[in-house]
Amino acid sequence: MKIIGFLDVVNGFAGLVCCNITTGFAEWCLFLENVVCECFLYVSKLRLLVIDQAKNQGVKKYPLVLMLEPLFKCNLACAGCGKIDYPDDILDKRLSVQECLDAVDECGAPMVSIPGGEPLIHKEMPQIVEGIIARKKFVYLCTNALLLRKRIDDYKPSPYLTFSVHLDGNRDRHDTSVCQKGVFDIAVEAIKLALSKGFSCHCQLHAVSG
Ligand code: SF4
């Protein structure tokens, strides 16, 4: 069994928010306030659907989101990231397509969030995503977007697929947060490209104190 863990509604979705590209911090905050509301509305609807199904089947507890982490390796080195501190033998590990799909089947949650590491590094990620979509599950494919331009044609737009791009604020804030200059601009361009190709694109904000 390769299920890494479940998140509850609040923890699982607090960071998964719709995104327009904004560069002003005030606009950013206002926008986040709106999208968080939108996000909870969406989750509430989905949750009601799952509750209905669970009730019909006499099930009292059920998973809503599967957090599937097929690798910990990343192409960034953000301060405070716990994943990239693992030793090389862990960072070199990958879950296979079959292991991922077995976890999805075993969990049964209607949403699968794929964080990392950086999922787009995984050579079989397109097959993993395709397999999850074939099961009519919603996929949140989290990415720092550095590889999105290069890999985007490996994926097909689908109502079940959303690219969830890591974006912590305006240019200075984001580049400081990920400890590398220029990443904000790459992420914004990648989001525009994804939208132009018909993909759904959200962004996730990481808030770290201290
Ligand atoms: S992009 Fe995510 S996984 Fe990669 S170093 Fe930053 S926080 Fe860690």
mmCIF file of C-alpha atoms and ligand atoms in Angstrom:
data_model
loop_
_atom_site.group_PDB
_atom_site.id
_atom_site.type_symbol
_atom_site.label_atom_id
_atom_site.label_comp_id
_atom_site.label_asym_id
_atom_site.label_seq_id
_atom_site.Cartn_x
_atom_site.Cartn_y
_atom_site.Cartn_z
ATOM 1 C CA MET A 1 0.000 0.000 0.000
ATOM 2 C CA LYS A 2 1.453 3.343 -1.049
ATOM 3 C CA ILE A 3 -1.046 5.860 0.284
ATOM 4 C CA ILE A 4 1.031 8.485 2.018
ATOM 5 C CA GLY A 5 -1.868 10.097 3.879
ATOM 6 C CA PHE A 6 -5.256 11.747 3.750
ATOM 7 C CA LEU A 7 -5.990 15.336 4.491
ATOM 8 C CA ASP A 8 -9.258 16.652 5.857
ATOM 9 C CA VAL A 9 -11.241 19.234 3.976
ATOM 10 C CA VAL A 10 -9.664 22.301 5.560
ATOM 11 C CA ASN A 11 -6.070 21.107 5.544
ATOM 12 C CA GLY A 12 -6.352 19.534 2.154
ATOM 13 C CA PHE A 13 -7.741 22.517 0.381
ATOM 14 C CA ALA A 14 -6.538 25.584 2.178
ATOM 15 C CA GLY A 15 -3.679 25.846 -0.302
ATOM 16 C CA LEU A 16 -5.474 24.800 -3.459
ATOM 17 C CA VAL A 17 -6.809 28.026 -4.783
ATOM 18 C CA CYS A 18 -7.799 29.389 -8.163
ATOM 19 C CA CYS A 19 -5.414 31.911 -9.583
ATOM 20 C CA ASN A 20 -5.325 34.903 -11.840
ATOM 21 C CA ILE A 21 -1.949 36.465 -12.284
ATOM 22 C CA THR A 22 -1.604 39.515 -10.079
ATOM 23 C CA THR A 23 1.498 41.430 -9.183
ATOM 24 C CA GLY A 24 0.169 43.888 -6.564
ATOM 25 C CA PHE A 25 0.164 42.563 -3.019
ATOM 26 C CA ALA A 26 -3.157 44.205 -2.098
ATOM 27 C CA GLU A 27 -4.785 42.726 -5.187
ATOM 28 C CA TRP A 28 -3.185 39.440 -4.330
ATOM 29 C CA CYS A 29 -4.676 39.404 -0.810
ATOM 30 C CA LEU A 30 -8.109 40.403 -2.044
ATOM 31 C CA PHE A 31 -7.914 37.798 -4.721
ATOM 32 C CA LEU A 32 -6.862 35.107 -2.265
ATOM 33 C CA GLU A 33 -9.754 35.995 0.004
ATOM 34 C CA ASN A 34 -12.156 35.510 -2.895
ATOM 35 C CA VAL A 35 -10.636 32.318 -4.189
ATOM 36 C CA VAL A 36 -10.438 30.716 -0.765
ATOM 37 C CA CYS A 37 -14.206 31.256 -0.476
ATOM 38 C CA GLU A 38 -14.678 29.833 -3.955
ATOM 39 C CA CYS A 39 -12.510 26.919 -3.066
ATOM 40 C CA PHE A 40 -14.433 26.057 0.088
ATOM 41 C CA LEU A 41 -17.694 26.352 -1.816
ATOM 42 C CA TYR A 42 -16.407 23.903 -4.377
ATOM 43 C CA VAL A 43 -15.122 21.524 -1.707
ATOM 44 C CA SER A 44 -18.417 21.720 0.140
ATOM 45 C CA LYS A 45 -20.283 20.665 -2.997
ATOM 46 C CA LEU A 46 -17.889 17.813 -3.592
ATOM 47 C CA ARG A 47 -18.072 16.816 0.042
ATOM 48 C CA LEU A 48 -21.878 16.683 -0.095
ATOM 49 C CA LEU A 49 -21.643 14.430 -3.121
ATOM 50 C CA VAL A 50 -19.262 12.089 -1.321
ATOM 51 C CA ILE A 51 -21.385 12.144 1.848
ATOM 52 C CA ASP A 52 -24.436 11.181 -0.201
ATOM 53 C CA GLN A 53 -22.624 8.297 -1.801
ATOM 54 C CA ALA A 54 -21.184 7.192 1.540
ATOM 55 C CA LYS A 55 -24.621 7.298 3.186
ATOM 56 C CA ASN A 56 -26.118 5.246 0.371
ATOM 57 C CA GLN A 57 -23.440 2.646 0.949
ATOM 58 C CA GLY A 58 -23.778 2.779 4.752
ATOM 59 C CA VAL A 59 -20.215 4.129 5.146
ATOM 60 C CA LYS A 60 -19.524 6.429 8.123
ATOM 61 C CA LYS A 61 -15.954 7.542 7.363
ATOM 62 C CA TYR A 62 -14.549 8.207 3.924
ATOM 63 C CA PRO A 63 -11.508 9.817 2.295
ATOM 64 C CA LEU A 64 -12.097 12.998 0.310
ATOM 65 C CA VAL A 65 -8.596 13.656 -1.010
ATOM 66 C CA LEU A 66 -5.677 11.352 -1.623
ATOM 67 C CA MET A 67 -2.292 13.054 -1.320
ATOM 68 C CA LEU A 68 -0.145 10.972 -3.608
ATOM 69 C CA GLU A 69 3.599 11.617 -3.494
ATOM 70 C CA PRO A 70 5.309 9.506 -6.166
ATOM 71 C CA LEU A 71 8.694 11.185 -5.549
ATOM 72 C CA PHE A 72 10.417 13.610 -3.184
ATOM 73 C CA LYS A 73 13.046 14.900 -5.617
ATOM 74 C CA CYS A 74 12.768 18.532 -6.684
ATOM 75 C CA ASN A 75 14.494 20.975 -9.013
ATOM 76 C CA LEU A 76 14.264 23.803 -6.474
ATOM 77 C CA ALA A 77 15.693 24.086 -2.986
ATOM 78 C CA CYS A 78 13.254 26.267 -1.067
ATOM 79 C CA ALA A 79 14.185 27.241 2.461
ATOM 80 C CA GLY A 80 12.195 25.245 4.954
ATOM 81 C CA CYS A 81 11.273 22.420 2.576
ATOM 82 C CA GLY A 82 11.437 19.132 4.435
ATOM 83 C CA LYS A 83 11.327 16.934 1.350
ATOM 84 C CA ILE A 84 14.649 17.786 -0.263
ATOM 85 C CA ASP A 85 16.571 17.114 2.951
ATOM 86 C CA TYR A 86 16.111 13.371 2.571
ATOM 87 C CA PRO A 87 19.211 11.348 1.675
ATOM 88 C CA ASP A 88 19.886 10.605 -2.005
ATOM 89 C CA ASP A 89 18.639 7.020 -1.875
ATOM 90 C CA ILE A 90 15.190 8.325 -0.813
ATOM 91 C CA LEU A 91 15.261 11.196 -3.317
ATOM 92 C CA ASP A 92 16.042 8.722 -6.104
ATOM 93 C CA LYS A 93 12.979 6.595 -5.324
ATOM 94 C CA ARG A 94 9.884 6.702 -7.536
ATOM 95 C CA LEU A 95 6.484 5.054 -7.216
ATOM 96 C CA SER A 96 5.608 3.164 -10.399
ATOM 97 C CA VAL A 97 2.472 3.854 -12.435
ATOM 98 C CA GLN A 98 0.912 0.670 -11.074
ATOM 99 C CA GLU A 99 1.743 1.532 -7.448
ATOM 100 C CA CYS A 100 0.144 4.949 -7.877
ATOM 101 C CA LEU A 101 -3.004 3.592 -9.501
ATOM 102 C CA ASP A 102 -3.295 0.846 -6.872
ATOM 103 C CA ALA A 103 -3.174 3.544 -4.187
ATOM 104 C CA VAL A 104 -5.879 5.537 -6.003
ATOM 105 C CA ASP A 105 -8.097 2.439 -6.227
ATOM 106 C CA GLU A 106 -7.490 1.424 -2.632
ATOM 107 C CA CYS A 107 -8.212 4.918 -1.304
ATOM 108 C CA GLY A 108 -11.325 5.560 -3.402
ATOM 109 C CA ALA A 109 -11.216 9.348 -2.823
ATOM 110 C CA PRO A 110 -12.719 11.444 -5.628
ATOM 111 C CA MET A 111 -9.750 13.828 -5.677
ATOM 112 C CA VAL A 112 -6.064 13.065 -5.992
ATOM 113 C CA SER A 113 -3.567 15.786 -5.193
ATOM 114 C CA ILE A 114 -0.051 15.065 -6.448
ATOM 115 C CA PRO A 115 2.571 17.176 -4.716
ATOM 116 C CA GLY A 116 6.272 16.356 -4.494
ATOM 117 C CA GLY A 117 9.055 16.972 -4.752
ATOM 118 C CA GLU A 118 8.400 18.145 -8.251
ATOM 119 C CA PRO A 119 5.961 15.741 -9.969
ATOM 120 C CA LEU A 120 6.964 16.820 -13.481
ATOM 121 C CA ILE A 121 10.408 15.281 -12.909
ATOM 122 C CA HIS A 122 8.751 11.835 -12.768
ATOM 123 C CA LYS A 123 9.097 10.345 -16.274
ATOM 124 C CA GLU A 124 5.855 8.366 -15.976
ATOM 125 C CA MET A 125 3.737 11.202 -14.587
ATOM 126 C CA PRO A 126 1.667 11.556 -17.814
ATOM 127 C CA GLN A 127 0.651 7.866 -17.545
ATOM 128 C CA ILE A 128 -0.120 8.239 -13.831
ATOM 129 C CA VAL A 129 -2.336 11.268 -14.540
ATOM 130 C CA GLU A 130 -4.006 9.548 -17.480
ATOM 131 C CA GLY A 131 -4.775 6.483 -15.333
ATOM 132 C CA ILE A 132 -6.323 8.605 -12.589
ATOM 133 C CA ILE A 133 -8.437 10.574 -15.062
ATOM 134 C CA ALA A 134 -9.590 7.301 -16.662
ATOM 135 C CA ARG A 135 -11.035 6.465 -13.220
ATOM 136 C CA LYS A 136 -12.952 9.778 -13.304
ATOM 137 C CA LYS A 137 -11.040 11.225 -10.350
ATOM 138 C CA PHE A 138 -10.043 14.904 -10.161
ATOM 139 C CA VAL A 139 -6.281 15.415 -10.335
ATOM 140 C CA TYR A 140 -4.453 18.393 -8.822
ATOM 141 C CA LEU A 141 -1.000 18.158 -10.344
ATOM 142 C CA CYS A 142 1.167 20.420 -8.182
ATOM 143 C CA THR A 143 4.234 21.958 -9.793
ATOM 144 C CA ASN A 144 6.732 24.762 -9.332
ATOM 145 C CA ALA A 145 6.287 25.222 -13.112
ATOM 146 C CA LEU A 146 9.987 25.145 -14.021
ATOM 147 C CA LEU A 147 9.351 22.161 -16.317
ATOM 148 C CA LEU A 148 5.802 22.977 -17.329
ATOM 149 C CA ARG A 149 6.642 24.550 -20.701
ATOM 150 C CA LYS A 150 8.807 21.551 -21.638
ATOM 151 C CA ARG A 151 6.358 18.876 -20.473
ATOM 152 C CA ILE A 152 2.958 20.422 -21.123
ATOM 153 C CA ASP A 153 2.354 18.597 -24.407
ATOM 154 C CA ASP A 154 2.635 15.267 -22.557
ATOM 155 C CA TYR A 155 -0.792 16.083 -21.034
ATOM 156 C CA LYS A 156 -4.250 16.608 -22.516
ATOM 157 C CA PRO A 157 -6.682 19.218 -21.196
ATOM 158 C CA SER A 158 -9.485 17.584 -19.223
ATOM 159 C CA PRO A 159 -12.170 18.753 -16.792
ATOM 160 C CA TYR A 160 -10.548 16.285 -14.388
ATOM 161 C CA LEU A 161 -7.069 17.828 -14.581
ATOM 162 C CA THR A 162 -5.798 20.999 -12.933
ATOM 163 C CA PHE A 163 -2.226 22.232 -12.802
ATOM 164 C CA SER A 164 -1.731 23.647 -9.332
ATOM 165 C CA VAL A 165 1.209 26.029 -9.605
ATOM 166 C CA HIS A 166 3.282 27.041 -6.586
ATOM 167 C CA LEU A 167 3.134 30.846 -6.384
ATOM 168 C CA ASP A 168 3.728 32.556 -3.052
ATOM 169 C CA GLY A 169 2.961 36.154 -3.978
ATOM 170 C CA ASN A 170 4.424 38.867 -6.174
ATOM 171 C CA ARG A 171 7.804 38.583 -7.925
ATOM 172 C CA ASP A 172 10.016 39.511 -4.953
ATOM 173 C CA ARG A 173 8.021 37.510 -2.455
ATOM 174 C CA HIS A 174 7.920 34.386 -4.583
ATOM 175 C CA ASP A 175 11.569 34.441 -5.697
ATOM 176 C CA THR A 176 12.646 34.983 -2.091
ATOM 177 C CA SER A 177 10.385 32.174 -0.954
ATOM 178 C CA VAL A 178 11.818 29.668 -3.430
ATOM 179 C CA CYS A 179 15.400 30.986 -3.011
ATOM 180 C CA GLN A 180 15.948 31.536 -6.725
ATOM 181 C CA LYS A 181 15.545 34.622 -8.889
ATOM 182 C CA GLY A 182 13.432 34.411 -12.042
ATOM 183 C CA VAL A 183 11.145 31.604 -10.880
ATOM 184 C CA PHE A 184 8.113 33.901 -10.548
ATOM 185 C CA ASP A 185 8.417 34.966 -14.213
ATOM 186 C CA ILE A 186 8.802 31.364 -15.368
ATOM 187 C CA ALA A 187 5.753 30.311 -13.338
ATOM 188 C CA VAL A 188 3.610 33.167 -14.676
ATOM 189 C CA GLU A 189 4.593 32.411 -18.286
ATOM 190 C CA ALA A 190 3.890 28.713 -17.731
ATOM 191 C CA ILE A 191 0.443 29.473 -16.311
ATOM 192 C CA LYS A 192 -0.366 31.679 -19.305
ATOM 193 C CA LEU A 193 0.794 28.922 -21.651
ATOM 194 C CA ALA A 194 -1.269 26.285 -19.843
ATOM 195 C CA LEU A 195 -4.373 28.488 -19.970
ATOM 196 C CA SER A 196 -3.826 29.200 -23.670
ATOM 197 C CA LYS A 197 -3.740 25.459 -24.336
ATOM 198 C CA GLY A 198 -7.060 24.943 -22.548
ATOM 199 C CA PHE A 199 -5.798 23.590 -19.221
ATOM 200 C CA SER A 200 -7.322 24.503 -15.909
ATOM 201 C CA CYS A 201 -4.692 26.205 -13.792
ATOM 202 C CA HIS A 202 -4.835 27.077 -10.118
ATOM 203 C CA CYS A 203 -2.123 28.213 -7.804
ATOM 204 C CA GLN A 204 -1.086 27.225 -4.339
ATOM 205 C CA LEU A 205 0.336 29.569 -1.761
ATOM 206 C CA HIS A 206 2.802 28.307 0.831
ATOM 207 C CA ALA A 207 2.744 30.410 3.991
ATOM 208 C CA VAL A 208 5.753 29.793 6.235
ATOM 209 C CA SER A 209 6.281 31.694 9.465
ATOM 210 C CA GLY A 210 9.705 32.543 10.892
HETATM 211 S S1 SF4 B 1 9.162 23.479 -4.902
HETATM 212 FE FE1 SF4 B 1 8.120 22.376 -3.244
HETATM 213 S S2 SF4 B 1 9.154 20.396 -3.103
HETATM 214 FE FE2 SF4 B 1 10.475 21.745 -4.319
HETATM 215 S S3 SF4 B 1 11.939 22.575 -2.827
HETATM 216 FE FE3 SF4 B 1 10.243 24.029 -3.021
HETATM 217 S S4 SF4 B 1 8.765 23.470 -1.390
HETATM 218 FE FE4 SF4 B 1 10.214 21.733 -1.672
#
